mmCIF file with all atom_site columns, C-alpha atoms in Angstrom:
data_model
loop_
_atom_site.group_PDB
_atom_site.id
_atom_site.type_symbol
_atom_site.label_atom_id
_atom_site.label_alt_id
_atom_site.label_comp_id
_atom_site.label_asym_id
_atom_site.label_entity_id
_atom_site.label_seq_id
_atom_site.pdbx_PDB_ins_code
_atom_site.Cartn_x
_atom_site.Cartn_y
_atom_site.Cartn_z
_atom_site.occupancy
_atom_site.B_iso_or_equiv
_atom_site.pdbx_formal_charge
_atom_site.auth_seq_id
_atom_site.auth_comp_id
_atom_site.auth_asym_id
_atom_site.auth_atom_id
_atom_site.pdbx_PDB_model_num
ATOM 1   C CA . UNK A 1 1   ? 2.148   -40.253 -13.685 1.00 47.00 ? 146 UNK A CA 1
ATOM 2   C CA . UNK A 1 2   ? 5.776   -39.665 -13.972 1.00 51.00 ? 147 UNK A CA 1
ATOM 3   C CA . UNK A 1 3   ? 7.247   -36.636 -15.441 1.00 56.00 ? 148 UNK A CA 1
ATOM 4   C CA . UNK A 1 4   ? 8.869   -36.628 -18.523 1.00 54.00 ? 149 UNK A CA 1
ATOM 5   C CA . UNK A 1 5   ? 12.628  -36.353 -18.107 1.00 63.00 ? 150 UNK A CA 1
ATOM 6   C CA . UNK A 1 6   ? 13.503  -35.150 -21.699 1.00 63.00 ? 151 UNK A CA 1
ATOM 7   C CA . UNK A 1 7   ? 10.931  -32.287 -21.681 1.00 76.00 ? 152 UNK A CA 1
ATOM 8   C CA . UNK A 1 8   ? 11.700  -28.492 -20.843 1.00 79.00 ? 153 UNK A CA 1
ATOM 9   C CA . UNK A 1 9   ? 9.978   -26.374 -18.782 1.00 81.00 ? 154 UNK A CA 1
ATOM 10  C CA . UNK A 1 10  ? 7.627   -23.953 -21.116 1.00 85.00 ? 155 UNK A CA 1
ATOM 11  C CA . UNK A 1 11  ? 8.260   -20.339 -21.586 1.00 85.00 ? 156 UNK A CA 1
ATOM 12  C CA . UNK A 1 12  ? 6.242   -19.181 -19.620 1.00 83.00 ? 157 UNK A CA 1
ATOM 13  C CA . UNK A 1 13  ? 7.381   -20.638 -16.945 1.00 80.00 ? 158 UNK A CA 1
ATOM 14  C CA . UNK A 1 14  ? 11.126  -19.591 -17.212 1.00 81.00 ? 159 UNK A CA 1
ATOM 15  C CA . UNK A 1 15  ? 9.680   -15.931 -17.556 1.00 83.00 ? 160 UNK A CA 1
ATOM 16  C CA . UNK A 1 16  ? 8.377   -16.060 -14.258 1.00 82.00 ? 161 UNK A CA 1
ATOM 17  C CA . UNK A 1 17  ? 11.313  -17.739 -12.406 1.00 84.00 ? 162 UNK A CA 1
ATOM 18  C CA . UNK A 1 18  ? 13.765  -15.021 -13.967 1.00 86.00 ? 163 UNK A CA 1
ATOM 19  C CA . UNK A 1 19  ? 11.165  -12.298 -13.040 1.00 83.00 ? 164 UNK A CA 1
ATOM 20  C CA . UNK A 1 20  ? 10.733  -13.837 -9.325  1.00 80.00 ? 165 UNK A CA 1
ATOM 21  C CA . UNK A 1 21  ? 14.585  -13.953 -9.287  1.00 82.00 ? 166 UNK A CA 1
ATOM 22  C CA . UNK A 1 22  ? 15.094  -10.599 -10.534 1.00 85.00 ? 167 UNK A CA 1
ATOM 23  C CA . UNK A 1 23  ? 12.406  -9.333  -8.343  1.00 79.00 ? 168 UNK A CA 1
ATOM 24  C CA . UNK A 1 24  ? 14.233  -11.085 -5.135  1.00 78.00 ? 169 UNK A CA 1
ATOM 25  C CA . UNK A 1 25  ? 17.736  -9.533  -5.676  1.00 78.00 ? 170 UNK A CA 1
ATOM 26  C CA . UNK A 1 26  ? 16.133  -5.932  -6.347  1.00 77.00 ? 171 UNK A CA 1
ATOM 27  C CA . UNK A 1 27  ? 14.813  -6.403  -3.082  1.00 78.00 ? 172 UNK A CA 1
ATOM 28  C CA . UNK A 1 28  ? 17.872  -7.625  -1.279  1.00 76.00 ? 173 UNK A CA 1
ATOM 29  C CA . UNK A 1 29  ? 20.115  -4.173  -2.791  1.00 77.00 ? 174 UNK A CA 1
ATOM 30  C CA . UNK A 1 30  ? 17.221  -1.973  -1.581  1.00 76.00 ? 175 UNK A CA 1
ATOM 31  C CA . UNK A 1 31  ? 17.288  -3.939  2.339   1.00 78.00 ? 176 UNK A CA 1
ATOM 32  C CA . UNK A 1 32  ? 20.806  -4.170  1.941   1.00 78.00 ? 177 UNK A CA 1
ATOM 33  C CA . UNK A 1 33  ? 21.166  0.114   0.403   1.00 78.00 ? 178 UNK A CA 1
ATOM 34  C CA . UNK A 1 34  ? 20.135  1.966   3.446   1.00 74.00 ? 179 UNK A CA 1
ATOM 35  C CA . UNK A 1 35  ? 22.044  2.855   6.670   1.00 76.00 ? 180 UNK A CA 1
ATOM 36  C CA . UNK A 1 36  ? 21.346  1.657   9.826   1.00 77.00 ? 181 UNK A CA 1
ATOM 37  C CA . UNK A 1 37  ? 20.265  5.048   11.158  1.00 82.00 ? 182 UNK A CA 1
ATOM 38  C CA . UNK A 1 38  ? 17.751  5.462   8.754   1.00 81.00 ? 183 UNK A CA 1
ATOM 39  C CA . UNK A 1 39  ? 15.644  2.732   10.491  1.00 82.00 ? 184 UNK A CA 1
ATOM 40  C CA . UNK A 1 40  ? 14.072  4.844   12.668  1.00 84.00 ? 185 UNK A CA 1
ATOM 41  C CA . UNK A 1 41  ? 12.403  6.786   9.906   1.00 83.00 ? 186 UNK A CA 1
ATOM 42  C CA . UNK A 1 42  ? 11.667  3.982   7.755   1.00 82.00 ? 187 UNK A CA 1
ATOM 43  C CA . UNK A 1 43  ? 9.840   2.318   10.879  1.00 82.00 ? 188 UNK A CA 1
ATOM 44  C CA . UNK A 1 44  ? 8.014   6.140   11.039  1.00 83.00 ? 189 UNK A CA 1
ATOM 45  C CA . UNK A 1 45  ? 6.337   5.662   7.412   1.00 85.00 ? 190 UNK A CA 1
ATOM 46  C CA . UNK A 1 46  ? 5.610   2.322   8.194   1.00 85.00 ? 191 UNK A CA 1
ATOM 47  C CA . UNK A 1 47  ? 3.504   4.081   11.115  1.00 83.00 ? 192 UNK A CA 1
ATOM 48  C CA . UNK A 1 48  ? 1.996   6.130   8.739   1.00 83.00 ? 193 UNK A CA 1
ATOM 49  C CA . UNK A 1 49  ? 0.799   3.482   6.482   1.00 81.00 ? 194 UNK A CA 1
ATOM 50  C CA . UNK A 1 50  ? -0.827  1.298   8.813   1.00 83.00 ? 195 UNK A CA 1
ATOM 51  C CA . UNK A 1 51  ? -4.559  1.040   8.942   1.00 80.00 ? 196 UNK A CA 1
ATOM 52  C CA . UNK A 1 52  ? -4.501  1.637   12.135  1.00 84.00 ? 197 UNK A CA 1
ATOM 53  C CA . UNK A 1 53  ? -3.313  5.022   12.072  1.00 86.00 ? 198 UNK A CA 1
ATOM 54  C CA . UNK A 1 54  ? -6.023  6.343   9.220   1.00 85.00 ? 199 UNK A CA 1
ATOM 55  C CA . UNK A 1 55  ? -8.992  4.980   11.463  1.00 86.00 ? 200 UNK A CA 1
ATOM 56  C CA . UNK A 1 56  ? -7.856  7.127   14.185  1.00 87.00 ? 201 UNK A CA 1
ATOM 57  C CA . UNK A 1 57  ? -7.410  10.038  11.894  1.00 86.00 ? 202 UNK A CA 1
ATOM 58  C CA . UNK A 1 58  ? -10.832 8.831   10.443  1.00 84.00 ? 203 UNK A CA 1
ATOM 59  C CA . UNK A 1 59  ? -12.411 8.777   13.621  1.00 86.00 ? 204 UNK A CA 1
ATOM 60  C CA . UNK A 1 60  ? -10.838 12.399  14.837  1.00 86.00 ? 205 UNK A CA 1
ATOM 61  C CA . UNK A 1 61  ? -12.449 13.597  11.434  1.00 83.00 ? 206 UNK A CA 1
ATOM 62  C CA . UNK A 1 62  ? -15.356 12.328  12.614  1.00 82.00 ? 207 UNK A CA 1
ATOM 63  C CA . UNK A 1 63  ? -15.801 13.856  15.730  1.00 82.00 ? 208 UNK A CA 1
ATOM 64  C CA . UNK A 1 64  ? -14.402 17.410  15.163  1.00 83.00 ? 209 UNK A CA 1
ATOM 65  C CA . UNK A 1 65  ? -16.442 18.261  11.435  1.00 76.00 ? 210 UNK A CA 1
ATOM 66  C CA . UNK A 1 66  ? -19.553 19.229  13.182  1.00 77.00 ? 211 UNK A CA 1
ATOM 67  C CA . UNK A 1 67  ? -22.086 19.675  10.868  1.00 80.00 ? 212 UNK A CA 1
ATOM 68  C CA . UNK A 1 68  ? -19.848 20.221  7.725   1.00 79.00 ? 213 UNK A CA 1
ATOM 69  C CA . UNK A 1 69  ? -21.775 18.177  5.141   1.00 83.00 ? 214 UNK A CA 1
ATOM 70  C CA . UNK A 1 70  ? -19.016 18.231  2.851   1.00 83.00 ? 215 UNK A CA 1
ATOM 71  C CA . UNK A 1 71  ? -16.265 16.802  5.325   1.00 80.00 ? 216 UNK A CA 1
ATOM 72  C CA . UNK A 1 72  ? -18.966 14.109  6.623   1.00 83.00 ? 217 UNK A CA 1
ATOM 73  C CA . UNK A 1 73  ? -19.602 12.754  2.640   1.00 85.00 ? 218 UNK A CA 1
ATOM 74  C CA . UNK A 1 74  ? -15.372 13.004  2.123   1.00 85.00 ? 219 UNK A CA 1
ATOM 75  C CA . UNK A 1 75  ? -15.223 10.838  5.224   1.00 86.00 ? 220 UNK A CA 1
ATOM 76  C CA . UNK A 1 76  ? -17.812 8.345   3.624   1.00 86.00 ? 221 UNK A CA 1
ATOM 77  C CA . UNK A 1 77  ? -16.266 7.843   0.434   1.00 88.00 ? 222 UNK A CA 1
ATOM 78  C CA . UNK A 1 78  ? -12.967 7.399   2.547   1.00 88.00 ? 223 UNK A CA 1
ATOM 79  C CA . UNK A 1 79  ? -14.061 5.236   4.832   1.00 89.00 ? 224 UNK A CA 1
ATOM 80  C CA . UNK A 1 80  ? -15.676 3.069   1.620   1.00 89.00 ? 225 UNK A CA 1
ATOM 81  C CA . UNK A 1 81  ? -11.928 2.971   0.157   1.00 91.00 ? 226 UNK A CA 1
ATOM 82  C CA . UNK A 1 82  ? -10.309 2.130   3.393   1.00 91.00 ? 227 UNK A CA 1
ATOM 83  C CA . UNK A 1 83  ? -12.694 -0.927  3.554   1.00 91.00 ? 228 UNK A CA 1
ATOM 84  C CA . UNK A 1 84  ? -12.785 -1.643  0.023   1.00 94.00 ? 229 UNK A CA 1
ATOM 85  C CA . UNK A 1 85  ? -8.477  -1.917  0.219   1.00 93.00 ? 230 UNK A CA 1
ATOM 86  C CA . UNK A 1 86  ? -8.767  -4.304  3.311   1.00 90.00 ? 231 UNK A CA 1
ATOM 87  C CA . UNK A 1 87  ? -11.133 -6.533  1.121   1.00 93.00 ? 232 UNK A CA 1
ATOM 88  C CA . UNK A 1 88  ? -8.957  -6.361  -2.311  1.00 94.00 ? 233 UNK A CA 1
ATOM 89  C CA . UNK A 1 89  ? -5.513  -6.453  -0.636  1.00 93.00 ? 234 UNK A CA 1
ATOM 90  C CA . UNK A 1 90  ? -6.653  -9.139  2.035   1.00 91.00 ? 235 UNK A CA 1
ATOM 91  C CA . UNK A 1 91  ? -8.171  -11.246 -1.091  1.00 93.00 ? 236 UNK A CA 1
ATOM 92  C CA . UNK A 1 92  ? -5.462  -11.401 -3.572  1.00 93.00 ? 237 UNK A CA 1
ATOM 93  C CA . UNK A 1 93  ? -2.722  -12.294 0.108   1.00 91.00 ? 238 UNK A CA 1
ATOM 94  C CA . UNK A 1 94  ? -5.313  -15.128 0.233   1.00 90.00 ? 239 UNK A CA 1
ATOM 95  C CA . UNK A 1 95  ? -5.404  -16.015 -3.590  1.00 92.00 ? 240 UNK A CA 1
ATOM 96  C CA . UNK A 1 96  ? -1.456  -15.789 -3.601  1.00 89.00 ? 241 UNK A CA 1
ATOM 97  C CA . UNK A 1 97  ? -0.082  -16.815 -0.184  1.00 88.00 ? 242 UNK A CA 1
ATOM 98  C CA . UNK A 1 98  ? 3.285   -14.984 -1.002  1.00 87.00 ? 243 UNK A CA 1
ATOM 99  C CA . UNK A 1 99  ? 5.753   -15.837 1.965   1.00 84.00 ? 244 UNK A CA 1
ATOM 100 C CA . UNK A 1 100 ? 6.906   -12.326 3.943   1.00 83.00 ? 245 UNK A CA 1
ATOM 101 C CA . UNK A 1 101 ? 10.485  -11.788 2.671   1.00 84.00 ? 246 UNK A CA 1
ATOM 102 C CA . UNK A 1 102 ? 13.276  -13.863 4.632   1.00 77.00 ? 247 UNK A CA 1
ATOM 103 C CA . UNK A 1 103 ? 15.281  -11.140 5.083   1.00 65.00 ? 248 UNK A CA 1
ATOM 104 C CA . UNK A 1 104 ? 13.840  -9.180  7.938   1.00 59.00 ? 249 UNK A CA 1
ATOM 105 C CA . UNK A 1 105 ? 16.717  -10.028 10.358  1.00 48.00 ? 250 UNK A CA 1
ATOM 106 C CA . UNK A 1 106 ? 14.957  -8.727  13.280  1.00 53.00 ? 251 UNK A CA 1
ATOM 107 C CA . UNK A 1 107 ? 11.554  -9.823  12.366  1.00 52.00 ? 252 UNK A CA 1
ATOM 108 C CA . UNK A 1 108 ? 9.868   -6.578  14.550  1.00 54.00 ? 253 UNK A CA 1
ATOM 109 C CA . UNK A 1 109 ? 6.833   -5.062  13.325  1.00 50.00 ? 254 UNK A CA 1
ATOM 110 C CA . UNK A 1 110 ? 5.493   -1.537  14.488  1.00 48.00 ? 255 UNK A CA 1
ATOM 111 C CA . UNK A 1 111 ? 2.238   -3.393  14.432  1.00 52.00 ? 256 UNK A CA 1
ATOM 112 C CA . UNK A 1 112 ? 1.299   -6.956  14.114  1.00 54.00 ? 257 UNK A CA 1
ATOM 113 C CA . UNK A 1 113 ? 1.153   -7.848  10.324  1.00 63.00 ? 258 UNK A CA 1
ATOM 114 C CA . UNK A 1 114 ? -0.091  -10.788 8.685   1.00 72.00 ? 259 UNK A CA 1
ATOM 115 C CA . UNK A 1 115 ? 1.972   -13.646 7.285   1.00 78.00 ? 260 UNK A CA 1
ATOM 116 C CA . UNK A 1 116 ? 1.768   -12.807 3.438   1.00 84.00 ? 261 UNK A CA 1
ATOM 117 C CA . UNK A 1 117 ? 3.720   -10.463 1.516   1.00 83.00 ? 262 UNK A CA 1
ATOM 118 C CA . UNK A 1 118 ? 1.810   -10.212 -1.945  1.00 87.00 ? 263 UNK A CA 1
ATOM 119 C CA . UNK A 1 119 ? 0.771   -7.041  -2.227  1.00 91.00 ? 264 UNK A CA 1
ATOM 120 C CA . UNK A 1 120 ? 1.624   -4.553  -0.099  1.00 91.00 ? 265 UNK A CA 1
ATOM 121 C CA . UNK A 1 121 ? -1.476  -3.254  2.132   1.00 89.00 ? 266 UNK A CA 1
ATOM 122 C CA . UNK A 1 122 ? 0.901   0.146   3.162   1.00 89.00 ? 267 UNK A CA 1
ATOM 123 C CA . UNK A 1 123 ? 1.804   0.710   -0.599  1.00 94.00 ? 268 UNK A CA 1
ATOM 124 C CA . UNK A 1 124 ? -1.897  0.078   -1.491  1.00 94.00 ? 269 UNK A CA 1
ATOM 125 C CA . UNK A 1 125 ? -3.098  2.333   1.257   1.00 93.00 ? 270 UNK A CA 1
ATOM 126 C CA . UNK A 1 126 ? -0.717  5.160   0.716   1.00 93.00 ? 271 UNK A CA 1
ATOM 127 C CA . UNK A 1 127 ? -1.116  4.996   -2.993  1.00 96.00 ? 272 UNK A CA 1
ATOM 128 C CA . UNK A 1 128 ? -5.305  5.128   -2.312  1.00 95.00 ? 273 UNK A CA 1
ATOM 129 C CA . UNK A 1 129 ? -4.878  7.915   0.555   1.00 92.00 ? 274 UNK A CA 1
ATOM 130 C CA . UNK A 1 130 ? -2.350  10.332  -2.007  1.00 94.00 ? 275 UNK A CA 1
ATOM 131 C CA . UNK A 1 131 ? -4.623  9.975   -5.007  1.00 94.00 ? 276 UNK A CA 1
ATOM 132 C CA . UNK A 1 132 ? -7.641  10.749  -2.809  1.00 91.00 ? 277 UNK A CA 1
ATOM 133 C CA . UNK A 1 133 ? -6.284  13.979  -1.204  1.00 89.00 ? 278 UNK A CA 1
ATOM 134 C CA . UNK A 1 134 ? -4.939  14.760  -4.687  1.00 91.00 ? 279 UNK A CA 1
ATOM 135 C CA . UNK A 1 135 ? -8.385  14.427  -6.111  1.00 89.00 ? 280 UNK A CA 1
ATOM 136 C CA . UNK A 1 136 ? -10.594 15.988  -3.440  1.00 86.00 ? 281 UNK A CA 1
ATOM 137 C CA . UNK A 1 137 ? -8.307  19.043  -1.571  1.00 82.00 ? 282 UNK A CA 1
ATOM 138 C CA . UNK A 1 138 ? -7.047  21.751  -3.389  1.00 83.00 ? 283 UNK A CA 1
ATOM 139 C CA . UNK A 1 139 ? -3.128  21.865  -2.794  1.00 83.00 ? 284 UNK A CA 1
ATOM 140 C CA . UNK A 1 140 ? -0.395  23.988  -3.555  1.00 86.00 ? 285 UNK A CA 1
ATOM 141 C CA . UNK A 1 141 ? 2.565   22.513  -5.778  1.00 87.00 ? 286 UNK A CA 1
ATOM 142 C CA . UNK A 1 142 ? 4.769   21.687  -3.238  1.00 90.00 ? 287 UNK A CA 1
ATOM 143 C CA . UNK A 1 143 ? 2.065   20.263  -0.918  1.00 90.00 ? 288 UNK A CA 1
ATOM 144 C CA . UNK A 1 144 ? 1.132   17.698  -4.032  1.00 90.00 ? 289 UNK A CA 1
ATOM 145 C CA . UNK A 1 145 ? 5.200   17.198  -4.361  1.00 94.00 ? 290 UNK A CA 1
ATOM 146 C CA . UNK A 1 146 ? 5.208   16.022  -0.776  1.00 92.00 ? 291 UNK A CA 1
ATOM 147 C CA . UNK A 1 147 ? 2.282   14.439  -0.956  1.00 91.00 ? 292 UNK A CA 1
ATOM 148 C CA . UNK A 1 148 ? 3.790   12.188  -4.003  1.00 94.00 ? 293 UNK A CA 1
ATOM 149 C CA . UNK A 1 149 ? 7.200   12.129  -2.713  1.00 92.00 ? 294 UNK A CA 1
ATOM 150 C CA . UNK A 1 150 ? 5.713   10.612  0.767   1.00 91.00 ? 295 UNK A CA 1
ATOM 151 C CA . UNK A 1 151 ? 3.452   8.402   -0.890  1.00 93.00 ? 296 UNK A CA 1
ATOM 152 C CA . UNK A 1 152 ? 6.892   6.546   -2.703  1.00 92.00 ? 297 UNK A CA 1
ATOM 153 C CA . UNK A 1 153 ? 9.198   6.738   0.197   1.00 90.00 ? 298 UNK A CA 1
ATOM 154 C CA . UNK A 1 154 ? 6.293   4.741   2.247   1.00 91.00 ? 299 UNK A CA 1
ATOM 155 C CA . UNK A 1 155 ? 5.988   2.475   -0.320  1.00 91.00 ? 300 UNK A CA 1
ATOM 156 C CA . UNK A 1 156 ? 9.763   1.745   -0.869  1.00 89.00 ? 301 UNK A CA 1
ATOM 157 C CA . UNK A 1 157 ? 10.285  1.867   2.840   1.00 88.00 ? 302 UNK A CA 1
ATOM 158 C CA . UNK A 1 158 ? 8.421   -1.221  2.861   1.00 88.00 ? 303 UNK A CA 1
ATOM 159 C CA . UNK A 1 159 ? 11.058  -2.834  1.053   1.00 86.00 ? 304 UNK A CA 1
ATOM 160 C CA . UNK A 1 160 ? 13.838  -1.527  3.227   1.00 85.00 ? 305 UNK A CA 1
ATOM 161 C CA . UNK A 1 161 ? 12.523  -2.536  5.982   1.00 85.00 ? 306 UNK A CA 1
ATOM 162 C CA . UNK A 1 162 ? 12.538  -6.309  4.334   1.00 83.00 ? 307 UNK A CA 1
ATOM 163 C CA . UNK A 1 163 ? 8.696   -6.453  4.543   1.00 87.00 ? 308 UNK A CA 1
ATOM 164 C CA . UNK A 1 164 ? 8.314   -7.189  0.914   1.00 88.00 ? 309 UNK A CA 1
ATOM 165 C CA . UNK A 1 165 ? 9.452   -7.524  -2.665  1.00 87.00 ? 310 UNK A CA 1
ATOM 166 C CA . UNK A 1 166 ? 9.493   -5.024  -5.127  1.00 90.00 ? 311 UNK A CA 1
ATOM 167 C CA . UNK A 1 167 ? 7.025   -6.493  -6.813  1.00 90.00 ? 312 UNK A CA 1
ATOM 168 C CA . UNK A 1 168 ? 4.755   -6.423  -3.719  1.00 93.00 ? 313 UNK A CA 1
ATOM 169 C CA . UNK A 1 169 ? 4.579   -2.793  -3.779  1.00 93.00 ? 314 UNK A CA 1
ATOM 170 C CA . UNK A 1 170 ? 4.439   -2.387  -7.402  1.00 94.00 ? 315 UNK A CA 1
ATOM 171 C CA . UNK A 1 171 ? 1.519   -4.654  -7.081  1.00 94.00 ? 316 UNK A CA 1
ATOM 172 C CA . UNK A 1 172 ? 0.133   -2.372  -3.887  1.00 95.00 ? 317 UNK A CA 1
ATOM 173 C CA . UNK A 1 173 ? 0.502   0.328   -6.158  1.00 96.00 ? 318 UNK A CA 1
ATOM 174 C CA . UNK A 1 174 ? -1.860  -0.707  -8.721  1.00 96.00 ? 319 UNK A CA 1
ATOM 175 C CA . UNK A 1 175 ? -4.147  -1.633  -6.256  1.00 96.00 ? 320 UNK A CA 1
ATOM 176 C CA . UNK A 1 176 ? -4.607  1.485   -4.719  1.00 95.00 ? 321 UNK A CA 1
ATOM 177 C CA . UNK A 1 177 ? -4.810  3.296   -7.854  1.00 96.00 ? 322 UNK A CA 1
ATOM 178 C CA . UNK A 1 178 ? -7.904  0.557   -8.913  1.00 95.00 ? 323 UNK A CA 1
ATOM 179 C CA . UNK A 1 179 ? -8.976  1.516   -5.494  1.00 95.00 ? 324 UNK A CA 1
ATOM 180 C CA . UNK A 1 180 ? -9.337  5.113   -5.893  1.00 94.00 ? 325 UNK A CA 1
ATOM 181 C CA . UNK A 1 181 ? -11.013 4.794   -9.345  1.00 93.00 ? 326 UNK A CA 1
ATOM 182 C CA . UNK A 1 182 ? -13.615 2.864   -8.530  1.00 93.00 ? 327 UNK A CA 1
ATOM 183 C CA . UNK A 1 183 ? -14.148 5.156   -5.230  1.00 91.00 ? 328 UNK A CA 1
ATOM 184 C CA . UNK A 1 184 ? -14.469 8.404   -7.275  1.00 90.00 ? 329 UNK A CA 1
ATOM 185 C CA . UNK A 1 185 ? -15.987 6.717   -10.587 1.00 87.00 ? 330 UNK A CA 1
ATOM 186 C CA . UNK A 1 186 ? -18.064 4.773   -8.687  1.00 84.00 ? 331 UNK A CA 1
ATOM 187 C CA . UNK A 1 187 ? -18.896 5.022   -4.747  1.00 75.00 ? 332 UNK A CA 1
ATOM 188 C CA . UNK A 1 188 ? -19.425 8.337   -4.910  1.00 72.00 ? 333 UNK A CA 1
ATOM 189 C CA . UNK A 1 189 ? -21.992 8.550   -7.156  1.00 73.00 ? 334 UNK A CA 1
ATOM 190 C CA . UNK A 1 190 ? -23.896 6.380   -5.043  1.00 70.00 ? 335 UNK A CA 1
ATOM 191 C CA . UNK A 1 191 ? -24.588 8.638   -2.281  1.00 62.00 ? 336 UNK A CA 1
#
């Protein structure tokens, strides 16, 4: 069926093209805002985000609580959100297929990643792993500050470092906020 020539595209759609668009060249300014020295750091939180790095934290928990019953059920409902944000984060990449931004000049990862930007797994990681902490372990102010104030360079790192949109991240975000909620309104009540 051919497409009608004389009608315009709906609302709807031109809300998303001019978000998409908007979203695109926030991104660029951010890739395009830092100094080439700061790589080295942004390439440090995107260490820190990776899954990799909070299974062998995990896994040193693990093996150095002992018998602390309290530690050991912490580490469960952890290790349920770590797995739970591999499921909804590698889901929704599969429901979107969002192509990895184009602006990564280099195109070198710390670690392997997959081929899909949409959402962020660091951002929703980081933003699971900072509302945990904050929930579970008493902190002092400026302990919570940093805690908060790493959580958002991580997540904005990731758009430094070309790796993803803005709305990526935003989108990571969210997800490990939903994350965390259903950990502590509903995991934990299960054991």
């Amino acid at each position: 069926m051919a497409k009608d020539k004389g009608k315009s595209p709906s609302i709807t759609s031109v809300m998303l093209k001019t978000i998409q668009a908007v979203d695109i060249q926030c991104s660029k300014m951010l890739v395009k805002s830092h100094h080439p020295l700061l790589r080295p750091i942004l390439l440090f939180f995107e260490f820190l985000g990776n899954g990799f790095t909070w299974i062998a934290l995990g896994l040193y928990t693990y093996f150095t609580a002992g018998d602390d019953d309290v530690t050991m059920r912490l580490l469960y409902l952890f290790t349920c959100g770590f797995f739970l944000d591999l499921a909804m984060v590698g889901s929704v990449k599969l429901l979107f297929k969002r192509p990895r931004p184009e602006m990564n000049a280099d195109g070198s990862y710390t670690f392997s990643a997959d081929h899909y930007s949409f959402p962020s797994g660091h951002a929703s990681r980081a933003f699971f792993v900072c509302f945990f902490f904050l929930h579970f372990l008493r902190f002092h102010f400026t302990l919570r500050f940093l805690i908060y104030t790493t959580t958002i360079t991580l997540a904005v790192s990731r758009i430094m470092l070309s790796r993803h949109y803005v709305s990526d991240v935003i989108a990571g975000a969210l997800l490990g906020r939903l994350n965390y909620v259903i950990i502590t309104t509903y995991v934990m009540y299960w054991w």
